[in-house]
PDB file of C-alpha atoms and ligand atoms in Angstrom:
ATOM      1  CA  UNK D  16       0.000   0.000   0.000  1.00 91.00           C
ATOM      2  CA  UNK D  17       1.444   3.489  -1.144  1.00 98.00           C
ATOM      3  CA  UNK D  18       0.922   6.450   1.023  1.00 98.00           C
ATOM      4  CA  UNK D  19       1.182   9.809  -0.348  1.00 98.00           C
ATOM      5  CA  UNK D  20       1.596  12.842   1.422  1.00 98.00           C
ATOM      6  CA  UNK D  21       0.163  15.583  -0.498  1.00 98.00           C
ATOM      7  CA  UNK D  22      -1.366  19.369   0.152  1.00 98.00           C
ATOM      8  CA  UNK D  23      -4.764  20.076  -2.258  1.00 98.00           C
ATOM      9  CA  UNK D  24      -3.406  22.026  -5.927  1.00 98.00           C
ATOM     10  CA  UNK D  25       0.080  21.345  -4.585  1.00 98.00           C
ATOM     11  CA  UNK D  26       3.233  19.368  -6.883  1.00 98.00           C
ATOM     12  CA  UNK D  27       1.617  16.512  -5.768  1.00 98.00           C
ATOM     13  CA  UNK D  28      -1.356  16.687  -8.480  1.00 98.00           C
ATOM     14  CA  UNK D  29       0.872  14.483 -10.723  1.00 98.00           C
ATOM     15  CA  UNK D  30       2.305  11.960  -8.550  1.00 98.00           C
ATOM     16  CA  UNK D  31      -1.152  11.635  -7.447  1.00 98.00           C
ATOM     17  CA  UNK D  32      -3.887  11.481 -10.701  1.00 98.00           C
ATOM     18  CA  UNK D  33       0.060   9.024 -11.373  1.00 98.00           C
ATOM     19  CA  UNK D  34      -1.586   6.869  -8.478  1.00 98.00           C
ATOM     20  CA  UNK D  35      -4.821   6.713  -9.475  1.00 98.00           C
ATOM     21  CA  UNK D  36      -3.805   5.529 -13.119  1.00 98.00           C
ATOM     22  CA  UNK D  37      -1.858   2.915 -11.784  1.00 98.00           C
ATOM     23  CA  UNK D  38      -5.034   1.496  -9.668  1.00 98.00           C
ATOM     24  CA  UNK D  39      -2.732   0.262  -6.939  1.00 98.00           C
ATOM     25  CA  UNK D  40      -4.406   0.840  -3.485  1.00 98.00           C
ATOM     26  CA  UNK D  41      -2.649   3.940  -1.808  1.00 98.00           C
ATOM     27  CA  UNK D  42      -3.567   6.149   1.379  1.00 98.00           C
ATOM     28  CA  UNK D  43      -3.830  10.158   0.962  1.00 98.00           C
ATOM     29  CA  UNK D  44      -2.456  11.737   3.742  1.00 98.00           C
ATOM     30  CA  UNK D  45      -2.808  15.672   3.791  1.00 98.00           C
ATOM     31  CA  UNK D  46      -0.342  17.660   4.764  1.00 98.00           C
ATOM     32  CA  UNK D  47      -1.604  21.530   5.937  1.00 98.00           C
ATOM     33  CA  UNK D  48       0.820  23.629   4.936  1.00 97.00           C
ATOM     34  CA  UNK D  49      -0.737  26.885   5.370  1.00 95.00           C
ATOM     35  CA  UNK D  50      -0.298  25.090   9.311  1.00 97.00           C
ATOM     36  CA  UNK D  51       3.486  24.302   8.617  1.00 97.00           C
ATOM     37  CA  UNK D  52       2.973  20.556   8.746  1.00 98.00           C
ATOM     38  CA  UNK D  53       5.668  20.644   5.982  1.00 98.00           C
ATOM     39  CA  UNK D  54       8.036  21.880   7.985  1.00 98.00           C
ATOM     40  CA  UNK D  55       7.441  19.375  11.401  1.00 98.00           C
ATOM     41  CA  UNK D  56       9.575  17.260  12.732  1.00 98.00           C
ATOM     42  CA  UNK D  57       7.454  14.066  11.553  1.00 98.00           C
ATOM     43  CA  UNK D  58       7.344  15.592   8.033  1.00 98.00           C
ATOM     44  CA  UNK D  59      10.819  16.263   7.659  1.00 98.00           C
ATOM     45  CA  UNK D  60      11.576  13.220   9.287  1.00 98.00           C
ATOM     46  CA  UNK D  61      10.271  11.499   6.032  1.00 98.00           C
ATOM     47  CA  UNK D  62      11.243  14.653   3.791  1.00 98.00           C
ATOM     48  CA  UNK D  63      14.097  16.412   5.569  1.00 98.00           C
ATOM     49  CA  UNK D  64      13.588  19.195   2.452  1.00 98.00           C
ATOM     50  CA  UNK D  65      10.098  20.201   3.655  1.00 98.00           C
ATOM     51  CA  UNK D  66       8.548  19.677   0.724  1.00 98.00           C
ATOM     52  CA  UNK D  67       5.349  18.164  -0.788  1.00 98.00           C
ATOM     53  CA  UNK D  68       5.040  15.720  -2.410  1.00 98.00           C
ATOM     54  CA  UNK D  69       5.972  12.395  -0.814  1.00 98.00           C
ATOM     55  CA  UNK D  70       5.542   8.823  -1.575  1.00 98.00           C
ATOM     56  CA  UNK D  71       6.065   5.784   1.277  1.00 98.00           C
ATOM     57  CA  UNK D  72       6.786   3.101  -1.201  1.00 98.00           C
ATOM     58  CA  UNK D  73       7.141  -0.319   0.261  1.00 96.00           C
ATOM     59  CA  UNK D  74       7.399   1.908   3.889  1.00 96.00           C
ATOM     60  CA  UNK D  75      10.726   4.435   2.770  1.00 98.00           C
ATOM     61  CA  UNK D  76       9.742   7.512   1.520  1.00 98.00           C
ATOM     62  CA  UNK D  77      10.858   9.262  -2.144  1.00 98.00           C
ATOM     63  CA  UNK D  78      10.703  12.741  -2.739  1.00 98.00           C
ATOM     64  CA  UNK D  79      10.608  14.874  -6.072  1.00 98.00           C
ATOM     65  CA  UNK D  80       7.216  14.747  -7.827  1.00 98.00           C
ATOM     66  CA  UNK D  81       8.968  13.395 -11.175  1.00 98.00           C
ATOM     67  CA  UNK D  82      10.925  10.928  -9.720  1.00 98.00           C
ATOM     68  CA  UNK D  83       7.773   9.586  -8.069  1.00 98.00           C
ATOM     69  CA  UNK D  84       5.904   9.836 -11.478  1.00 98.00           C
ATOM     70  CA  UNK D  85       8.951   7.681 -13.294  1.00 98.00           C
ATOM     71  CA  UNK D  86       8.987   5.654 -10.562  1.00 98.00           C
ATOM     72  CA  UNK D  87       5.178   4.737 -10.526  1.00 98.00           C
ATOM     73  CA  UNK D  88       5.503   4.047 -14.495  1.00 98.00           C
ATOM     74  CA  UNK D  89       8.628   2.077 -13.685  1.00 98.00           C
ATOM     75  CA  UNK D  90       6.690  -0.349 -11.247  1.00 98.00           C
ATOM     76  CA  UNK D  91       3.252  -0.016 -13.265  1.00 98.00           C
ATOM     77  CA  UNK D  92       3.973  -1.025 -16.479  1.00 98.00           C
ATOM     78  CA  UNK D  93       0.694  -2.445 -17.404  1.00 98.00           C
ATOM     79  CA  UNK D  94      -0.503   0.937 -16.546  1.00 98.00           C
ATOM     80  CA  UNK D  95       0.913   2.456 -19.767  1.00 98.00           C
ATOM     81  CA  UNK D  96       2.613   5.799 -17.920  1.00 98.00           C
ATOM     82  CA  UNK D  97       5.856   5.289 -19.984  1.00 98.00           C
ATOM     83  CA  UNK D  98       7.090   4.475 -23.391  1.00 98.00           C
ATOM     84  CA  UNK D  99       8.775   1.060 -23.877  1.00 97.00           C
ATOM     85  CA  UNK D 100      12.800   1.582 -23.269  1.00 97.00           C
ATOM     86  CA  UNK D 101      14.832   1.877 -26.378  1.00 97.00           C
ATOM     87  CA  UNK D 102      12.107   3.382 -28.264  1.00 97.00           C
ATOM     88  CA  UNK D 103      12.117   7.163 -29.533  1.00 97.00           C
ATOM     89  CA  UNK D 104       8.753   7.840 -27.550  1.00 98.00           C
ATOM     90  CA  UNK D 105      11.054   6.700 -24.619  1.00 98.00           C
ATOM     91  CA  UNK D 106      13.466   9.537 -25.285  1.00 98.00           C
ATOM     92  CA  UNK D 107      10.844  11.953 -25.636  1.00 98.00           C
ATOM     93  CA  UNK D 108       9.079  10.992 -22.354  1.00 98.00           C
ATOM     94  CA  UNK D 109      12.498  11.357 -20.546  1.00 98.00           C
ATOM     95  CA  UNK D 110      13.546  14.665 -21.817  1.00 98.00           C
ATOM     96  CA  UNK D 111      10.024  16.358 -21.340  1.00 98.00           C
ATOM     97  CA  UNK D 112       9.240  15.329 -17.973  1.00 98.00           C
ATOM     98  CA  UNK D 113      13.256  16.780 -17.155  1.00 98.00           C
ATOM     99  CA  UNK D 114      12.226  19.504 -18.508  1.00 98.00           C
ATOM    100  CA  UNK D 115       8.811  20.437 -16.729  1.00 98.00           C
ATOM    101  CA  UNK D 116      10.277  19.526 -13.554  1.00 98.00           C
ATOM    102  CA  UNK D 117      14.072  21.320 -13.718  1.00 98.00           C
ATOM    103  CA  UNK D 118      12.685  24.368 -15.795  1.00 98.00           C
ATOM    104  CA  UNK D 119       9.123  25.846 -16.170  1.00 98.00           C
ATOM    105  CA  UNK D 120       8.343  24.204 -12.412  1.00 98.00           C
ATOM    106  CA  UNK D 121      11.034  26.701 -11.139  1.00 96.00           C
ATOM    107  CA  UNK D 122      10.001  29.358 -12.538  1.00 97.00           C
ATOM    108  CA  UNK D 123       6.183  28.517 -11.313  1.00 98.00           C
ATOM    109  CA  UNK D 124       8.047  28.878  -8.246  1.00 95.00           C
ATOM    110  CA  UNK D 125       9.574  32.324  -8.299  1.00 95.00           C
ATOM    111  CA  UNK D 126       6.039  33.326  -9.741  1.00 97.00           C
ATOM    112  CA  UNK D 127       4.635  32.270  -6.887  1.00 96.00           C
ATOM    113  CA  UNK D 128       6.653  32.601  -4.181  1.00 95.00           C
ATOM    114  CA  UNK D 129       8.614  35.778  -5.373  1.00 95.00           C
ATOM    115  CA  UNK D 130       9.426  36.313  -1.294  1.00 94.00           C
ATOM    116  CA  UNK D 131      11.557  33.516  -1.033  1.00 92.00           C
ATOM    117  CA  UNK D 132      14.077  35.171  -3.578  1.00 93.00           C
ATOM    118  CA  UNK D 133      13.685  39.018  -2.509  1.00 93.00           C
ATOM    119  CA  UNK D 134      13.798  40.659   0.677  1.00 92.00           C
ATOM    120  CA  UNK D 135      12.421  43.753  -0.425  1.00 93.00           C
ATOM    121  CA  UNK D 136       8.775  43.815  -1.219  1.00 92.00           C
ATOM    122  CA  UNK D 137       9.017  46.672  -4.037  1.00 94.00           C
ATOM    123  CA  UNK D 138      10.483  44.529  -6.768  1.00 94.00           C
ATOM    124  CA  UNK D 139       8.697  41.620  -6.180  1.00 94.00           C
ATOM    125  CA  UNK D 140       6.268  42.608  -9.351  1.00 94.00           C
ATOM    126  CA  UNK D 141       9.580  42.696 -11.301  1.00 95.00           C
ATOM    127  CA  UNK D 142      10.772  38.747 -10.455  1.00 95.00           C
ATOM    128  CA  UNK D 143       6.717  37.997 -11.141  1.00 95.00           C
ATOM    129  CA  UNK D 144       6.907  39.496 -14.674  1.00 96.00           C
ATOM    130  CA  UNK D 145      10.451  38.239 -15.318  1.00 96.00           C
ATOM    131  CA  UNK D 146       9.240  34.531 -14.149  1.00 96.00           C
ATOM    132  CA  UNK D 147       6.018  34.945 -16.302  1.00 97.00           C
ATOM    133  CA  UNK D 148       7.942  36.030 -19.594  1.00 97.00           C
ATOM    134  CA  UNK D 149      10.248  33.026 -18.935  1.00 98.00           C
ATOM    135  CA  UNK D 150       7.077  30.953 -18.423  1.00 98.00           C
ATOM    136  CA  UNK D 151       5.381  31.763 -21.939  1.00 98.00           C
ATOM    137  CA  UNK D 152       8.590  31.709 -23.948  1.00 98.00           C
ATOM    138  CA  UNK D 153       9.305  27.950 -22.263  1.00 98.00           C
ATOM    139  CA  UNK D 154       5.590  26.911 -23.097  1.00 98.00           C
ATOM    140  CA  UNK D 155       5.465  28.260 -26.618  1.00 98.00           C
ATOM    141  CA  UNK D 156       8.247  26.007 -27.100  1.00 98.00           C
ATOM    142  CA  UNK D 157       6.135  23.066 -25.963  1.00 98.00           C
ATOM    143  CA  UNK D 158       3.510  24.153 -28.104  1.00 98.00           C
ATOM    144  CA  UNK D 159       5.780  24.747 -31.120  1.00 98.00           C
ATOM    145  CA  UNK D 160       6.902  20.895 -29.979  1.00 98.00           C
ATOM    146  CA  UNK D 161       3.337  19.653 -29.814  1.00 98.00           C
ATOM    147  CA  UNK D 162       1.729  21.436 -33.183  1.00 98.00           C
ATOM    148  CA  UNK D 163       4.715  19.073 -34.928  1.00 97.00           C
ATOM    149  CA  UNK D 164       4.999  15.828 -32.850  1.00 96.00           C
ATOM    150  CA  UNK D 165       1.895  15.708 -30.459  1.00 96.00           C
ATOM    151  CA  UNK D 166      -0.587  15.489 -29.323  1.00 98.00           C
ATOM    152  CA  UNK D 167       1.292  13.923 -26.435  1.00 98.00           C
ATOM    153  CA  UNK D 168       4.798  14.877 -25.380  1.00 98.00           C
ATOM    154  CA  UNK D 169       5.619  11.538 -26.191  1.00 98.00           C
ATOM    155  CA  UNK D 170       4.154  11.835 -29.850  1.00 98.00           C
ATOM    156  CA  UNK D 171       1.852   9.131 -30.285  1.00 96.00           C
ATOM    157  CA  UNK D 172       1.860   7.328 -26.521  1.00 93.00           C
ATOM    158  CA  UNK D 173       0.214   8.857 -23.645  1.00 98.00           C
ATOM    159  CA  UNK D 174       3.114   9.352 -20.300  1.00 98.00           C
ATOM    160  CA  UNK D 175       3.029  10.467 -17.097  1.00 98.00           C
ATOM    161  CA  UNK D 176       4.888  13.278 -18.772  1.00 98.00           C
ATOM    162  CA  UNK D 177       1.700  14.712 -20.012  1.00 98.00           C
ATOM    163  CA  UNK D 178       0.076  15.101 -16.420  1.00 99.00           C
ATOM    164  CA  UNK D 179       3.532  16.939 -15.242  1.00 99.00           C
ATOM    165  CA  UNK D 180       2.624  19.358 -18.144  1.00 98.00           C
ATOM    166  CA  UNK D 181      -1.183  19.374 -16.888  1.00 98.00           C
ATOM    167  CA  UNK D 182      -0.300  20.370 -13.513  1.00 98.00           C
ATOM    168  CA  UNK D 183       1.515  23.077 -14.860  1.00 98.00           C
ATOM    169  CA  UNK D 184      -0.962  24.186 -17.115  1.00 98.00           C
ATOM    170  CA  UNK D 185      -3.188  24.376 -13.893  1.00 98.00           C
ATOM    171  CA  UNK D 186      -0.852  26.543 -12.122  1.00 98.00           C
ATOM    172  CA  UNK D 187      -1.041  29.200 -14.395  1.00 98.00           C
ATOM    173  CA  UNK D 188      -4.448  30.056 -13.941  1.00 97.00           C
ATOM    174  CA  UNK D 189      -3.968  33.193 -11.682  1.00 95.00           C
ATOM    175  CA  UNK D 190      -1.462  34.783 -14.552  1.00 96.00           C
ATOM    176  CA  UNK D 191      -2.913  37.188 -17.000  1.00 93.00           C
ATOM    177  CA  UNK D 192      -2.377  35.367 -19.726  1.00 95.00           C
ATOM    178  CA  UNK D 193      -2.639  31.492 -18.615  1.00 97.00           C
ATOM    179  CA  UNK D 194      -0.760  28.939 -20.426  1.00 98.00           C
ATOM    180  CA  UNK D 195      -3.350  27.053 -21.989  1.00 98.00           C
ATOM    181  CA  UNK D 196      -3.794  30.025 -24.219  1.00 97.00           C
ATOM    182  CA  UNK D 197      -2.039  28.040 -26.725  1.00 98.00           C
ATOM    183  CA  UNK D 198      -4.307  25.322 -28.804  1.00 98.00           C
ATOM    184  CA  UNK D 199      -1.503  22.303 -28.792  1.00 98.00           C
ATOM    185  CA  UNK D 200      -1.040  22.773 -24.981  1.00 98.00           C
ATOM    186  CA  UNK D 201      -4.625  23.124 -24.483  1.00 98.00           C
ATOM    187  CA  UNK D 202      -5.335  19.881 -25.889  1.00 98.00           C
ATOM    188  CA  UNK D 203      -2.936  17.736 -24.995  1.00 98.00           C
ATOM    189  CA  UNK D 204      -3.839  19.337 -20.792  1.00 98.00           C
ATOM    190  CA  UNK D 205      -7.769  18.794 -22.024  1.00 98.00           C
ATOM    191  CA  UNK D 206      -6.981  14.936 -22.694  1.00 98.00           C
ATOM    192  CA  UNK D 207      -5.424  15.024 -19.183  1.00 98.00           C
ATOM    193  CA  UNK D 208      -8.111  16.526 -17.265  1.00 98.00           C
ATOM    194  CA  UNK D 209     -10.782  14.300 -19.397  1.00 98.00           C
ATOM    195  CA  UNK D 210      -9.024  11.167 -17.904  1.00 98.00           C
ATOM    196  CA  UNK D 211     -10.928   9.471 -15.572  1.00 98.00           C
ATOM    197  CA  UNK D 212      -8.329   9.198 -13.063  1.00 98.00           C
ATOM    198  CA  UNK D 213      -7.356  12.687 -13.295  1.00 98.00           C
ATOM    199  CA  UNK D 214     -10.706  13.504 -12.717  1.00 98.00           C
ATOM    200  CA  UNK D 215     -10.343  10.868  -9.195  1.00 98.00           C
ATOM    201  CA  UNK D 216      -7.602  13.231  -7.990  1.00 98.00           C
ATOM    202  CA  UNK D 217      -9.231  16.768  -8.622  1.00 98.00           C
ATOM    203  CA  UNK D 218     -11.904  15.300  -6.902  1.00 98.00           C
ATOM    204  CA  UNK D 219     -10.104  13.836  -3.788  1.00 98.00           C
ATOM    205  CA  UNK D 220      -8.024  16.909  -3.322  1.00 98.00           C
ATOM    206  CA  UNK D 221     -11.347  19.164  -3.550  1.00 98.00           C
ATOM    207  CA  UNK D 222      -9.990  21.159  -6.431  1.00 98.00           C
ATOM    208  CA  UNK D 223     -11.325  22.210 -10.232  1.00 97.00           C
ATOM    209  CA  UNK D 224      -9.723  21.816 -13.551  1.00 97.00           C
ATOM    210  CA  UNK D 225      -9.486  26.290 -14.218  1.00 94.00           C
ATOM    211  CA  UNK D 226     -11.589  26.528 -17.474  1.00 89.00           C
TER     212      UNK D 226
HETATM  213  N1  GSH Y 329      11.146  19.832  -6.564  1.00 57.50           N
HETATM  214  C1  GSH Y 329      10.059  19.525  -5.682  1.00 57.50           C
HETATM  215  C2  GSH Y 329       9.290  20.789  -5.442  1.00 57.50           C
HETATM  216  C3  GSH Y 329       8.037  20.542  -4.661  1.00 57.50           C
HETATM  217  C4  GSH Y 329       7.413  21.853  -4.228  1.00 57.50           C
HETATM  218  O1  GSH Y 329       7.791  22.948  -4.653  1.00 57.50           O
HETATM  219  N2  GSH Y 329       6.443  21.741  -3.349  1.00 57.50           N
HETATM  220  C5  GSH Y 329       5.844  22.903  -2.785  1.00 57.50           C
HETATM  221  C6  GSH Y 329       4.341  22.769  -2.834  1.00 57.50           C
HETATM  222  S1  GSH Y 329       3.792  22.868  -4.504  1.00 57.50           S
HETATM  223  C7  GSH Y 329       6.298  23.000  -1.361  1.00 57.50           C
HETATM  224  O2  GSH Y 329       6.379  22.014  -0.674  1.00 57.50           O
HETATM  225  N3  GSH Y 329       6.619  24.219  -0.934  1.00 57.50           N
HETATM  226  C8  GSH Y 329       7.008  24.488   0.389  1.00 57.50           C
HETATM  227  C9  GSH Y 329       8.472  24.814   0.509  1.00 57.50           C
HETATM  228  O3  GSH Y 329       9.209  24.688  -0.490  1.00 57.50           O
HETATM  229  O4  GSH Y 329       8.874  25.210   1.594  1.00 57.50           O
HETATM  230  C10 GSH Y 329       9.160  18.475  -6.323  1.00 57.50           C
HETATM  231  O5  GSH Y 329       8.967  18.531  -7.544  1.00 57.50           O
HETATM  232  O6  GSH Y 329       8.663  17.586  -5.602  1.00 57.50           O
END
Protein backbone atom coordinates (compact mmCIF):
# COMPACT_ATOMS: atom_id res chain seq x y z
CA UNK A 1 0.00 0.00 0.00
CA UNK A 2 1.44 3.49 -1.14
CA UNK A 3 0.92 6.45 1.02
CA UNK A 4 1.18 9.81 -0.35
CA UNK A 5 1.60 12.84 1.42
CA UNK A 6 0.16 15.58 -0.50
CA UNK A 7 -1.37 19.37 0.15
CA UNK A 8 -4.76 20.08 -2.26
CA UNK A 9 -3.41 22.03 -5.93
CA UNK A 10 0.08 21.35 -4.58
CA UNK A 11 3.23 19.37 -6.88
CA UNK A 12 1.62 16.51 -5.77
CA UNK A 13 -1.36 16.69 -8.48
CA UNK A 14 0.87 14.48 -10.72
CA UNK A 15 2.30 11.96 -8.55
CA UNK A 16 -1.15 11.63 -7.45
CA UNK A 17 -3.89 11.48 -10.70
CA UNK A 18 0.06 9.02 -11.37
CA UNK A 19 -1.59 6.87 -8.48
CA UNK A 20 -4.82 6.71 -9.47
CA UNK A 21 -3.80 5.53 -13.12
CA UNK A 22 -1.86 2.92 -11.78
CA UNK A 23 -5.03 1.50 -9.67
CA UNK A 24 -2.73 0.26 -6.94
CA UNK A 25 -4.41 0.84 -3.48
CA UNK A 26 -2.65 3.94 -1.81
CA UNK A 27 -3.57 6.15 1.38
CA UNK A 28 -3.83 10.16 0.96
CA UNK A 29 -2.46 11.74 3.74
CA UNK A 30 -2.81 15.67 3.79
CA UNK A 31 -0.34 17.66 4.76
CA UNK A 32 -1.60 21.53 5.94
CA UNK A 33 0.82 23.63 4.94
CA UNK A 34 -0.74 26.89 5.37
CA UNK A 35 -0.30 25.09 9.31
CA UNK A 36 3.49 24.30 8.62
CA UNK A 37 2.97 20.56 8.75
CA UNK A 38 5.67 20.64 5.98
CA UNK A 39 8.04 21.88 7.98
CA UNK A 40 7.44 19.37 11.40
CA UNK A 41 9.57 17.26 12.73
CA UNK A 42 7.45 14.07 11.55
CA UNK A 43 7.34 15.59 8.03
CA UNK A 44 10.82 16.26 7.66
CA UNK A 45 11.58 13.22 9.29
CA UNK A 46 10.27 11.50 6.03
CA UNK A 47 11.24 14.65 3.79
CA UNK A 48 14.10 16.41 5.57
CA UNK A 49 13.59 19.19 2.45
CA UNK A 50 10.10 20.20 3.66
CA UNK A 51 8.55 19.68 0.72
CA UNK A 52 5.35 18.16 -0.79
CA UNK A 53 5.04 15.72 -2.41
CA UNK A 54 5.97 12.39 -0.81
CA UNK A 55 5.54 8.82 -1.57
CA UNK A 56 6.06 5.78 1.28
CA UNK A 57 6.79 3.10 -1.20
CA UNK A 58 7.14 -0.32 0.26
CA UNK A 59 7.40 1.91 3.89
CA UNK A 60 10.73 4.43 2.77
CA UNK A 61 9.74 7.51 1.52
CA UNK A 62 10.86 9.26 -2.14
CA UNK A 63 10.70 12.74 -2.74
CA UNK A 64 10.61 14.87 -6.07
CA UNK A 65 7.22 14.75 -7.83
CA UNK A 66 8.97 13.39 -11.18
CA UNK A 67 10.92 10.93 -9.72
CA UNK A 68 7.77 9.59 -8.07
CA UNK A 69 5.90 9.84 -11.48
CA UNK A 70 8.95 7.68 -13.29
CA UNK A 71 8.99 5.65 -10.56
CA UNK A 72 5.18 4.74 -10.53
CA UNK A 73 5.50 4.05 -14.50
CA UNK A 74 8.63 2.08 -13.69
CA UNK A 75 6.69 -0.35 -11.25
CA UNK A 76 3.25 -0.02 -13.27
CA UNK A 77 3.97 -1.03 -16.48
CA UNK A 78 0.69 -2.44 -17.40
CA UNK A 79 -0.50 0.94 -16.55
CA UNK A 80 0.91 2.46 -19.77
CA UNK A 81 2.61 5.80 -17.92
CA UNK A 82 5.86 5.29 -19.98
CA UNK A 83 7.09 4.47 -23.39
CA UNK A 84 8.78 1.06 -23.88
CA UNK A 85 12.80 1.58 -23.27
CA UNK A 86 14.83 1.88 -26.38
CA UNK A 87 12.11 3.38 -28.26
CA UNK A 88 12.12 7.16 -29.53
CA UNK A 89 8.75 7.84 -27.55
CA UNK A 90 11.05 6.70 -24.62
CA UNK A 91 13.47 9.54 -25.29
CA UNK A 92 10.84 11.95 -25.64
CA UNK A 93 9.08 10.99 -22.35
CA UNK A 94 12.50 11.36 -20.55
CA UNK A 95 13.55 14.67 -21.82
CA UNK A 96 10.02 16.36 -21.34
CA UNK A 97 9.24 15.33 -17.97
CA UNK A 98 13.26 16.78 -17.16
CA UNK A 99 12.23 19.50 -18.51
CA UNK A 100 8.81 20.44 -16.73
CA UNK A 101 10.28 19.53 -13.55
CA UNK A 102 14.07 21.32 -13.72
CA UNK A 103 12.68 24.37 -15.79
CA UNK A 104 9.12 25.85 -16.17
CA UNK A 105 8.34 24.20 -12.41
CA UNK A 106 11.03 26.70 -11.14
CA UNK A 107 10.00 29.36 -12.54
CA UNK A 108 6.18 28.52 -11.31
CA UNK A 109 8.05 28.88 -8.25
CA UNK A 110 9.57 32.32 -8.30
CA UNK A 111 6.04 33.33 -9.74
CA UNK A 112 4.64 32.27 -6.89
CA UNK A 113 6.65 32.60 -4.18
CA UNK A 114 8.61 35.78 -5.37
CA UNK A 115 9.43 36.31 -1.29
CA UNK A 116 11.56 33.52 -1.03
CA UNK A 117 14.08 35.17 -3.58
CA UNK A 118 13.68 39.02 -2.51
CA UNK A 119 13.80 40.66 0.68
CA UNK A 120 12.42 43.75 -0.43
CA UNK A 121 8.78 43.82 -1.22
CA UNK A 122 9.02 46.67 -4.04
CA UNK A 123 10.48 44.53 -6.77
CA UNK A 124 8.70 41.62 -6.18
CA UNK A 125 6.27 42.61 -9.35
CA UNK A 126 9.58 42.70 -11.30
CA UNK A 127 10.77 38.75 -10.45
CA UNK A 128 6.72 38.00 -11.14
CA UNK A 129 6.91 39.50 -14.67
CA UNK A 130 10.45 38.24 -15.32
CA UNK A 131 9.24 34.53 -14.15
CA UNK A 132 6.02 34.95 -16.30
CA UNK A 133 7.94 36.03 -19.59
CA UNK A 134 10.25 33.03 -18.94
CA UNK A 135 7.08 30.95 -18.42
CA UNK A 136 5.38 31.76 -21.94
CA UNK A 137 8.59 31.71 -23.95
CA UNK A 138 9.30 27.95 -22.26
CA UNK A 139 5.59 26.91 -23.10
CA UNK A 140 5.46 28.26 -26.62
CA UNK A 141 8.25 26.01 -27.10
CA UNK A 142 6.14 23.07 -25.96
CA UNK A 143 3.51 24.15 -28.10
CA UNK A 144 5.78 24.75 -31.12
CA UNK A 145 6.90 20.90 -29.98
CA UNK A 146 3.34 19.65 -29.81
CA UNK A 147 1.73 21.44 -33.18
CA UNK A 148 4.72 19.07 -34.93
CA UNK A 149 5.00 15.83 -32.85
CA UNK A 150 1.89 15.71 -30.46
CA UNK A 151 -0.59 15.49 -29.32
CA UNK A 152 1.29 13.92 -26.44
CA UNK A 153 4.80 14.88 -25.38
CA UNK A 154 5.62 11.54 -26.19
CA UNK A 155 4.15 11.84 -29.85
CA UNK A 156 1.85 9.13 -30.29
CA UNK A 157 1.86 7.33 -26.52
CA UNK A 158 0.21 8.86 -23.64
CA UNK A 159 3.11 9.35 -20.30
CA UNK A 160 3.03 10.47 -17.10
CA UNK A 161 4.89 13.28 -18.77
CA UNK A 162 1.70 14.71 -20.01
CA UNK A 163 0.08 15.10 -16.42
CA UNK A 164 3.53 16.94 -15.24
CA UNK A 165 2.62 19.36 -18.14
CA UNK A 166 -1.18 19.37 -16.89
CA UNK A 167 -0.30 20.37 -13.51
CA UNK A 168 1.52 23.08 -14.86
CA UNK A 169 -0.96 24.19 -17.11
CA UNK A 170 -3.19 24.38 -13.89
CA UNK A 171 -0.85 26.54 -12.12
CA UNK A 172 -1.04 29.20 -14.40
CA UNK A 173 -4.45 30.06 -13.94
CA UNK A 174 -3.97 33.19 -11.68
CA UNK A 175 -1.46 34.78 -14.55
CA UNK A 176 -2.91 37.19 -17.00
CA UNK A 177 -2.38 35.37 -19.73
CA UNK A 178 -2.64 31.49 -18.61
CA UNK A 179 -0.76 28.94 -20.43
CA UNK A 180 -3.35 27.05 -21.99
CA UNK A 181 -3.79 30.02 -24.22
CA UNK A 182 -2.04 28.04 -26.72
CA UNK A 183 -4.31 25.32 -28.80
CA UNK A 184 -1.50 22.30 -28.79
CA UNK A 185 -1.04 22.77 -24.98
CA UNK A 186 -4.63 23.12 -24.48
CA UNK A 187 -5.34 19.88 -25.89
CA UNK A 188 -2.94 17.74 -25.00
CA UNK A 189 -3.84 19.34 -20.79
CA UNK A 190 -7.77 18.79 -22.02
CA UNK A 191 -6.98 14.94 -22.69
CA UNK A 192 -5.42 15.02 -19.18
CA UNK A 193 -8.11 16.53 -17.27
CA UNK A 194 -10.78 14.30 -19.40
CA UNK A 195 -9.02 11.17 -17.90
CA UNK A 196 -10.93 9.47 -15.57
CA UNK A 197 -8.33 9.20 -13.06
CA UNK A 198 -7.36 12.69 -13.30
CA UNK A 199 -10.71 13.50 -12.72
CA UNK A 200 -10.34 10.87 -9.20
CA UNK A 201 -7.60 13.23 -7.99
CA UNK A 202 -9.23 16.77 -8.62
CA UNK A 203 -11.90 15.30 -6.90
CA UNK A 204 -10.10 13.84 -3.79
CA UNK A 205 -8.02 16.91 -3.32
CA UNK A 206 -11.35 19.16 -3.55
CA UNK A 207 -9.99 21.16 -6.43
CA UNK A 208 -11.32 22.21 -10.23
CA UNK A 209 -9.72 21.82 -13.55
CA UNK A 210 -9.49 26.29 -14.22
CA UNK A 211 -11.59 26.53 -17.47
N1 LIG B 1 11.15 19.83 -6.56
C1 LIG B 1 10.06 19.53 -5.68
C2 LIG B 1 9.29 20.79 -5.44
C3 LIG B 1 8.04 20.54 -4.66
C4 LIG B 1 7.41 21.85 -4.23
O1 LIG B 1 7.79 22.95 -4.65
N2 LIG B 1 6.44 21.74 -3.35
C5 LIG B 1 5.84 22.90 -2.78
C6 LIG B 1 4.34 22.77 -2.83
S1 LIG B 1 3.79 22.87 -4.50
C7 LIG B 1 6.30 23.00 -1.36
O2 LIG B 1 6.38 22.01 -0.67
N3 LIG B 1 6.62 24.22 -0.93
C8 LIG B 1 7.01 24.49 0.39
C9 LIG B 1 8.47 24.81 0.51
O3 LIG B 1 9.21 24.69 -0.49
O4 LIG B 1 8.87 25.21 1.59
C10 LIG B 1 9.16 18.47 -6.32
O5 LIG B 1 8.97 18.53 -7.54
O6 LIG B 1 8.66 17.59 -5.60
Amino acid sequence: MYKLFYSPGSAAIAPHAALEETGAPFELVRVDMQAGGHKRPEYLALNPHGRVPTLVVDGAPVYEAAAICMLLAERHPEAGLAPRPGTRARALYLQWLVYLTNTPQERFLQWFHPDWFLDDKAVEPMLKAGAEKRIHGMFDRIEAHLVSGGPWLAGDAFSVADIYLAMLVRWSRGMARPVWDRPAVRRCADLVAARPAFQRMLEAEGIEWPY
